[in-house]
Amino acid sequence: MSRPVVCRFAPSPTGYLHIGGARTALFNWLYARANDGRMVLRIEDTDRARSTDAAIAAIIDGLNWLGLDWDGEAVSQYSRADRHRDVAHGLVAAGKAYKCYMSGEELAAAREAAKAEGGVYRYDRSWRDRDPSEAPAGIEPVIRIKAPLDGETIVDDKVQGRVAFANKDLDDFVILRSDGSPVYMLSVVVDDYDMGVTHIIRGDDHFTNAARQTLLYNALEWEVPVMAHIPLIHGSDGAKLSKRHGALGVDGYRDMGYLPEALRNYLARLGWSHGDDEIFSTEQMIAWFDLDGLGKAPSRIDFKKLENLNGHYIREADDEWLYDAIRDWIVPTETRAKYQARKEWLVAAMPALKQRAKTLVDLYASAAFLLADRPLALDEKASETMGADGQALLAEILTGLEAVEDWSRETLEAVFSDIAEKRDLKFGKVAQPVRAALTGTTASPSIFDIFLILGCQESLDRIRDCLSDAGL
């Protein structure tokens, strides 16, 4: 009987949740959920100099925002150091690891000699078979694994395929430092085993680690988890993703106004595919996700595609939810009170505003006329519509609107149609000064949508403000 699926996300808390790490977390989460399994979260905080509480909080915040939950409490790798040490000493007792008393001076000299010869230093296994009684005084030993001297270590990877590593190239690497602190390679293997991890899905920058970790699994006589090493995300130019390509952290994408649903969908398609499907719900992702759909080629981030996908999710989102999302992620603290006071207008405007928005930042910017105080400041293009002809047209429209008894789309459209016909103008020409008066810009949703959102009194007052400023 096969073991229940357990995946893990194991970030190092040295900064924000990287976009590549977010995709790794997503793939592990999807695979666990697709197989009725569990995903555990392990914080690999053994690098005490670089690990910070702020970084841990940022990672957890990023996962929560993306909607990626985990099972059980987050585990600190550092807190398990005693267990890692016990395993290292157990390997020594079993004859599968040994204490190396090479001094720091000897190590430095060996490295310099290798460098002088143009080579790379490799430990010569000088303490592999020596009796510990020969140990020099005052030297605290490291513990090294006894790697096989010949043969191969095989990694059967779900993405990279079957890869053989010559054991002579793996050397007797250190698993416990002279100060008693365990190295990453050992800690990862012990933690994955103790946490019951059955599948390791991670970036292919860890692929060389897979061989050494497999060697440790074999020495400990533990079952090796299924491994899937996914290619890294590259920039649009094919180069390694860096700051010049755009935001690297999930928090940056949130600040730019992307929705978590859209980013999840987009990240799922970076390195995994399900036929030609591009847009799918979280439920569909879980139902369809498998390791066979993972590709070998690096994915290139495409902001235009992400924007278009985000625009789709904005159009599909609930209007009240969008109002809350903008408030929580975009609106400055000093504007919150006004934003809350004009909630009715803003929610009513969402169906029209979200049709052209690609991000929440776009959506917030397009709603600026609803938050502006009267009299509205007109931008340059809007001011150009307020020449003598525009003002005269606006005055005529105001007269027609003031006579309207039923403030509905049909009656408002009738006023504009009558004036357009009377003046022999196209509708757009008639609408220009009105749009400017209502919004302060020349780009907005339909003016009839705006009339209905603002209501009769506010609409008329905004038009009167423009005519008053013009001295009419």
Coordinates of C-alpha atoms in Angstrom, one line a residue, residues 75-451:
V75 CA 8.4 23.9 11.5
S76 CA 11.7 25.6 12.3
Q77 CA 14.6 23.6 10.9
Y78 CA 17.0 25.2 13.5
S79 CA 14.8 23.9 16.3
R80 CA 15.5 20.4 15.2
A81 CA 19.3 20.6 15.3
D82 CA 19.6 18.1 18.1
R83 CA 17.9 15.5 16.0
H84 CA 20.2 16.2 13.1
R85 CA 23.2 15.8 15.3
D86 CA 21.9 12.5 16.7
V87 CA 21.6 11.2 13.1
A88 CA 25.1 12.3 12.2
H89 CA 26.6 10.5 15.3
G90 CA 24.4 7.5 14.5
L91 CA 26.0 7.3 11.0
V92 CA 29.5 7.4 12.7
A93 CA 28.5 4.6 15.0
A94 CA 27.2 2.5 12.1
G95 CA 30.5 3.0 10.2
K96 CA 28.8 5.1 7.5
A97 CA 30.4 8.4 8.5
Y98 CA 33.6 9.4 10.3
K99 CA 35.2 12.1 12.2
C100 CA 37.7 14.2 10.3
Y101 CA 40.4 16.0 12.3
M102 CA 41.9 18.0 9.5
S103 CA 42.9 21.4 10.9
G104 CA 41.9 24.7 9.5
E105 CA 45.5 25.4 8.6
E106 CA 45.8 22.1 6.7
L107 CA 42.5 22.7 4.9
A108 CA 43.6 26.2 3.9
A109 CA 47.0 25.0 2.6
A110 CA 45.3 22.2 0.6
R111 CA 42.9 24.6 -1.0
E112 CA 45.8 27.0 -1.9
A113 CA 47.8 24.1 -3.4
A114 CA 44.8 23.1 -5.6
K115 CA 44.3 26.7 -6.7
A116 CA 47.9 27.1 -7.6
E117 CA 47.7 24.0 -9.8
G118 CA 44.6 25.4 -11.5
G119 CA 42.3 22.8 -10.0
V120 CA 39.4 22.6 -7.6
Y121 CA 40.1 21.3 -4.1
R122 CA 38.6 18.0 -3.2
Y123 CA 39.1 16.5 0.2
D124 CA 41.5 13.6 0.0
R125 CA 39.7 11.3 2.5
S126 CA 42.8 11.3 4.7
W127 CA 40.8 10.6 7.9
R128 CA 38.4 8.2 6.3
D129 CA 40.1 5.1 7.7
R130 CA 42.4 6.5 10.4
D131 CA 42.0 5.6 14.0
P132 CA 40.5 8.5 16.0
S133 CA 43.3 7.8 18.6
E134 CA 45.6 9.5 16.2
A135 CA 43.6 12.7 16.5
P136 CA 45.8 15.8 17.3
A137 CA 45.0 17.7 20.4
G138 CA 42.8 20.7 20.3
I139 CA 41.1 20.0 17.0
E140 CA 37.3 19.6 17.1
P141 CA 36.4 17.3 14.2
V142 CA 33.8 17.6 11.5
I143 CA 31.8 14.6 10.6
R144 CA 32.0 13.4 7.0
I145 CA 29.8 10.9 5.2
K146 CA 31.5 7.8 3.8
A147 CA 30.6 8.2 0.2
P148 CA 31.0 5.1 -2.0
L149 CA 34.4 5.1 -3.7
D150 CA 33.1 3.8 -7.0
G151 CA 29.9 3.2 -8.9
E152 CA 27.0 5.7 -9.4
T153 CA 24.3 7.3 -7.4
I154 CA 21.1 7.4 -9.5
V155 CA 18.5 10.2 -9.3
D156 CA 15.2 9.3 -11.0
D157 CA 13.6 12.7 -11.5
K158 CA 10.1 13.3 -12.8
V159 CA 11.3 16.2 -14.8
Q160 CA 15.0 15.7 -15.6
G161 CA 14.7 12.0 -16.1
R162 CA 17.2 9.3 -14.9
V163 CA 20.5 10.9 -14.1
A164 CA 23.6 9.1 -12.9
F165 CA 26.2 10.8 -10.8
A166 CA 29.7 9.3 -10.4
N167 CA 30.3 8.7 -6.7
K168 CA 33.9 9.7 -7.1
D169 CA 32.6 13.2 -7.8
L170 CA 30.4 13.4 -4.7
D171 CA 33.3 13.1 -2.2
D172 CA 33.0 12.6 1.5
F173 CA 31.2 15.8 2.2
V174 CA 30.7 17.3 5.7
I175 CA 27.4 16.6 7.5
L176 CA 28.3 18.1 10.9
R177 CA 30.6 21.1 11.4
S178 CA 33.3 21.2 14.0
D179 CA 31.1 23.4 16.3
G180 CA 28.4 20.7 16.2
S181 CA 26.1 22.5 13.9
P182 CA 24.5 20.3 11.1
V183 CA 24.9 21.3 7.5
Y184 CA 21.9 21.9 5.2
M185 CA 22.4 18.7 3.3
L186 CA 21.9 16.5 6.4
S187 CA 19.1 18.7 7.9
V188 CA 17.0 18.5 4.8
V189 CA 17.2 14.8 4.5
V190 CA 16.4 14.2 8.2
D191 CA 13.5 16.7 8.2
D192 CA 12.0 15.3 5.0
Y193 CA 12.1 11.8 6.5
D194 CA 10.7 12.8 9.9
M195 CA 7.9 14.8 8.3
G196 CA 7.0 11.9 6.1
V197 CA 7.7 13.8 2.8
T198 CA 7.0 11.6 -0.2
H199 CA 7.4 14.1 -3.0
I200 CA 10.0 16.9 -3.3
I201 CA 9.1 19.5 -6.0
R202 CA 11.7 22.3 -6.2
G203 CA 13.8 24.3 -8.5
D204 CA 16.4 22.6 -10.6
D205 CA 19.1 24.7 -9.0
H206 CA 18.9 22.0 -6.3
F207 CA 19.4 19.2 -8.7
T208 CA 23.1 18.6 -7.7
N209 CA 22.0 18.5 -4.1
A210 CA 19.7 15.6 -5.1
A211 CA 22.6 13.3 -5.6
R212 CA 24.2 14.0 -2.2
Q213 CA 20.8 13.7 -0.5
T214 CA 20.1 10.5 -2.2
L215 CA 23.5 9.2 -1.0
L216 CA 22.4 10.1 2.5
Y217 CA 19.1 8.4 2.2
N218 CA 20.9 5.3 1.0
A219 CA 23.3 5.4 3.9
L220 CA 20.4 5.8 6.4
E221 CA 18.5 3.0 4.6
W222 CA 15.5 5.4 4.2
E223 CA 13.2 5.4 1.2
V224 CA 14.1 8.2 -1.2
P225 CA 11.2 10.6 -1.9
V226 CA 9.9 11.1 -5.5
M227 CA 11.8 14.1 -6.9
A228 CA 10.7 16.7 -9.5
H229 CA 13.2 19.5 -10.2
I230 CA 11.5 22.2 -12.2
P231 CA 13.4 24.7 -14.4
L232 CA 13.8 28.2 -13.0
I233 CA 11.8 31.2 -14.2
H234 CA 13.7 33.5 -16.5
G235 CA 13.1 37.1 -17.6
S236 CA 11.5 38.0 -20.9
D237 CA 15.0 38.1 -22.5
G238 CA 15.8 34.5 -21.4
A239 CA 18.3 35.7 -18.8
K240 CA 18.1 34.7 -15.1
L241 CA 15.3 36.6 -13.4
S242 CA 16.6 39.7 -11.7
K243 CA 15.4 43.1 -10.5
R244 CA 15.8 44.6 -13.9
H245 CA 13.0 42.3 -15.2
G246 CA 10.5 43.7 -12.6
A247 CA 9.3 42.7 -9.2
L248 CA 10.9 39.6 -7.7
G249 CA 8.8 39.2 -4.6
V250 CA 5.1 38.3 -4.3
D251 CA 4.6 41.5 -2.2
G252 CA 5.6 43.5 -5.3
Y253 CA 3.0 41.9 -7.4
R254 CA 0.4 42.6 -4.8
D255 CA 1.4 46.2 -4.6
M256 CA 1.2 46.5 -8.4
G257 CA -2.5 45.5 -8.1
Y258 CA -2.5 41.9 -9.3
L259 CA -5.1 39.6 -7.8
P260 CA -3.9 36.4 -6.0
E261 CA -6.2 34.3 -8.2
A262 CA -4.6 35.7 -11.4
L263 CA -1.1 35.3 -10.1
R264 CA -1.8 31.7 -9.1
N265 CA -3.2 30.9 -12.5
Y266 CA -0.2 32.6 -14.2
L267 CA 2.4 30.9 -12.1
A268 CA 0.7 27.5 -12.7
R269 CA 1.3 28.0 -16.4
L270 CA 5.0 28.8 -15.9
G271 CA 6.4 25.4 -16.3
W272 CA 3.2 23.3 -16.3
S273 CA 0.6 22.8 -18.9
H274 CA -2.8 21.1 -19.4
G275 CA -3.4 21.0 -23.1
D276 CA -4.1 24.4 -24.5
D277 CA -5.9 25.7 -21.4
E278 CA -4.7 29.1 -20.3
I279 CA -7.4 30.2 -17.8
F280 CA -8.6 27.9 -15.1
S281 CA -10.1 28.0 -11.7
T282 CA -8.3 26.8 -8.6
E283 CA -10.6 23.8 -8.5
Q284 CA -9.6 22.9 -12.1
M285 CA -5.9 23.4 -11.3
I286 CA -6.2 20.9 -8.4
A287 CA -8.2 18.4 -10.5
W288 CA -5.7 18.6 -13.4
F289 CA -2.3 19.0 -11.8
D290 CA 0.2 16.2 -12.2
L291 CA 3.9 15.9 -12.5
D292 CA 3.7 14.7 -16.1
G293 CA 2.6 18.2 -17.2
L294 CA 5.9 19.7 -15.9
G295 CA 8.2 20.9 -18.7
K296 CA 12.0 20.8 -19.0
A297 CA 12.5 24.2 -20.5
P298 CA 12.8 27.4 -18.4
S299 CA 9.8 29.6 -18.5
R300 CA 9.9 33.2 -19.4
I301 CA 7.9 35.7 -17.5
D302 CA 5.6 37.8 -19.7
F303 CA 4.1 40.8 -18.0
K304 CA 1.7 41.5 -20.9
K305 CA 0.2 38.0 -20.6
L306 CA 0.0 38.4 -16.8
E307 CA -1.8 41.8 -17.2
N308 CA -4.3 40.4 -19.6
L309 CA -5.0 37.4 -17.3
N310 CA -5.3 39.8 -14.4
G311 CA -7.8 41.9 -16.4
H312 CA -9.9 38.8 -16.9
Y313 CA -10.0 38.0 -13.2
I314 CA -10.9 41.7 -12.4
R315 CA -13.8 41.6 -14.8
E316 CA -15.0 38.3 -13.3
A317 CA -14.6 39.5 -9.7
D318 CA -17.4 40.5 -7.4
D319 CA -17.8 44.3 -7.2
E320 CA -17.9 44.6 -3.4
W321 CA -14.9 42.3 -3.2
L322 CA -13.0 44.6 -5.6
Y323 CA -14.0 47.6 -3.5
D324 CA -12.5 45.9 -0.5
A325 CA -9.4 44.7 -2.3
I326 CA -8.6 48.2 -3.6
R327 CA -9.1 49.6 -0.1
D328 CA -6.8 47.1 1.5
W329 CA -4.0 47.0 -1.0
I330 CA -4.0 50.4 -2.9
V331 CA -5.7 53.2 -1.0
P332 CA -3.3 55.3 1.0
T333 CA -4.2 55.5 4.7
E334 CA -5.0 59.2 4.5
T335 CA -7.6 58.6 1.8
R336 CA -9.4 55.7 3.6
A337 CA -12.1 57.8 5.2
K338 CA -13.2 59.4 1.9
Y339 CA -13.0 56.0 0.2
Q340 CA -15.3 54.5 2.7
A341 CA -17.7 57.5 2.6
R342 CA -18.1 57.1 -1.2
K343 CA -18.5 53.3 -1.1
E344 CA -21.9 53.4 -2.8
W345 CA -20.6 55.3 -5.8
L346 CA -17.5 53.2 -6.0
V347 CA -19.3 49.8 -5.9
A348 CA -21.9 51.1 -8.4
A349 CA -19.1 52.1 -10.7
M350 CA -17.2 48.8 -10.6
P351 CA -19.1 47.1 -13.5
A352 CA -18.2 49.9 -15.8
L353 CA -14.7 50.7 -14.5
K354 CA -13.4 47.1 -14.5
Q355 CA -14.0 46.6 -18.2
R356 CA -10.8 48.2 -19.1
A357 CA -8.7 47.8 -16.0
K358 CA -5.7 45.4 -16.1
T359 CA -4.7 45.9 -12.4
L360 CA -6.3 47.2 -9.2
V361 CA -4.0 50.2 -9.6
D362 CA -5.6 50.9 -12.9
L363 CA -9.0 50.4 -11.4
Y364 CA -8.3 52.8 -8.5
A365 CA -6.9 55.4 -10.9
S366 CA -10.0 55.2 -13.1
A367 CA -12.2 55.8 -10.0
A368 CA -10.3 59.0 -9.2
F369 CA -13.2 61.2 -10.4
L370 CA -15.5 59.6 -7.7
L371 CA -13.0 60.5 -5.0
A372 CA -12.2 64.0 -6.2
D373 CA -13.6 67.1 -4.4
R374 CA -15.6 69.7 -6.2
P375 CA -14.9 71.7 -8.2
L376 CA -12.9 69.1 -10.2
A377 CA -9.5 70.0 -11.5
L378 CA -9.5 69.3 -15.3
D379 CA -6.5 67.7 -16.9
E380 CA -5.0 69.3 -20.0
K381 CA -7.1 67.4 -22.6
A382 CA -10.3 68.0 -20.6
S383 CA -9.5 71.7 -20.4
E384 CA -9.2 71.8 -24.2
T385 CA -12.8 70.8 -24.6
M386 CA -13.9 73.8 -22.6
G387 CA -13.4 76.4 -25.3
A388 CA -16.2 78.8 -26.2
D389 CA -18.0 76.2 -28.3
G390 CA -17.7 73.6 -25.6
Q391 CA -19.0 75.9 -22.9
A392 CA -22.0 76.9 -25.0
L393 CA -22.7 73.2 -25.7
L394 CA -22.4 72.4 -22.0
A395 CA -24.8 75.2 -21.1
E396 CA -27.4 73.8 -23.5
I397 CA -27.0 70.3 -22.2
L398 CA -27.4 71.6 -18.6
T399 CA -30.7 73.2 -19.5
G400 CA -31.9 70.0 -21.1
L401 CA -30.8 67.9 -18.1
E402 CA -32.4 70.3 -15.6
A403 CA -35.8 69.6 -17.3
V404 CA -35.5 65.8 -16.9
E405 CA -37.9 64.4 -14.4
D406 CA -37.0 60.8 -14.7
W407 CA -33.3 60.4 -14.2
S408 CA -32.9 57.2 -16.3
R409 CA -30.6 56.1 -19.1
E410 CA -33.4 56.4 -21.7
T411 CA -34.4 60.0 -20.8
L412 CA -30.7 61.1 -20.6
E413 CA -29.9 59.6 -23.9
A414 CA -32.9 61.4 -25.4
V415 CA -31.5 64.8 -24.2
F416 CA -28.2 64.1 -26.0
S417 CA -29.9 62.8 -29.1
D418 CA -32.0 65.9 -29.4
I419 CA -29.0 68.2 -29.0
A420 CA -26.9 66.2 -31.4
E421 CA -29.6 66.2 -34.1
K422 CA -30.3 69.9 -33.5
R423 CA -26.6 70.9 -33.9
D424 CA -25.9 68.3 -36.5
L425 CA -23.1 66.8 -34.3
K426 CA -21.9 63.3 -33.7
F427 CA -22.7 62.0 -30.2
G428 CA -19.0 61.9 -29.2
K429 CA -18.7 65.6 -29.9
V430 CA -21.7 66.4 -27.7
A431 CA -20.4 64.1 -24.9
Q432 CA -16.8 65.6 -24.8
P433 CA -17.4 68.6 -22.6
V434 CA -19.8 66.7 -20.4
R435 CA -17.3 63.9 -19.8
A436 CA -14.7 66.5 -18.9
A437 CA -17.1 68.2 -16.4
L438 CA -18.1 65.0 -14.7
T439 CA -14.7 63.3 -14.5
G440 CA -12.0 66.0 -15.1
T441 CA -10.7 63.8 -17.9
T442 CA -11.5 62.8 -21.5
A443 CA -11.3 59.0 -20.8
S444 CA -14.0 57.3 -18.7
P445 CA -16.8 54.8 -18.9
S446 CA -20.0 55.8 -20.7
I447 CA -21.2 59.2 -19.5
F448 CA -24.7 57.7 -18.9
D449 CA -23.1 55.2 -16.5
I450 CA -21.5 58.1 -14.8
F451 CA -24.8 60.1 -14.6

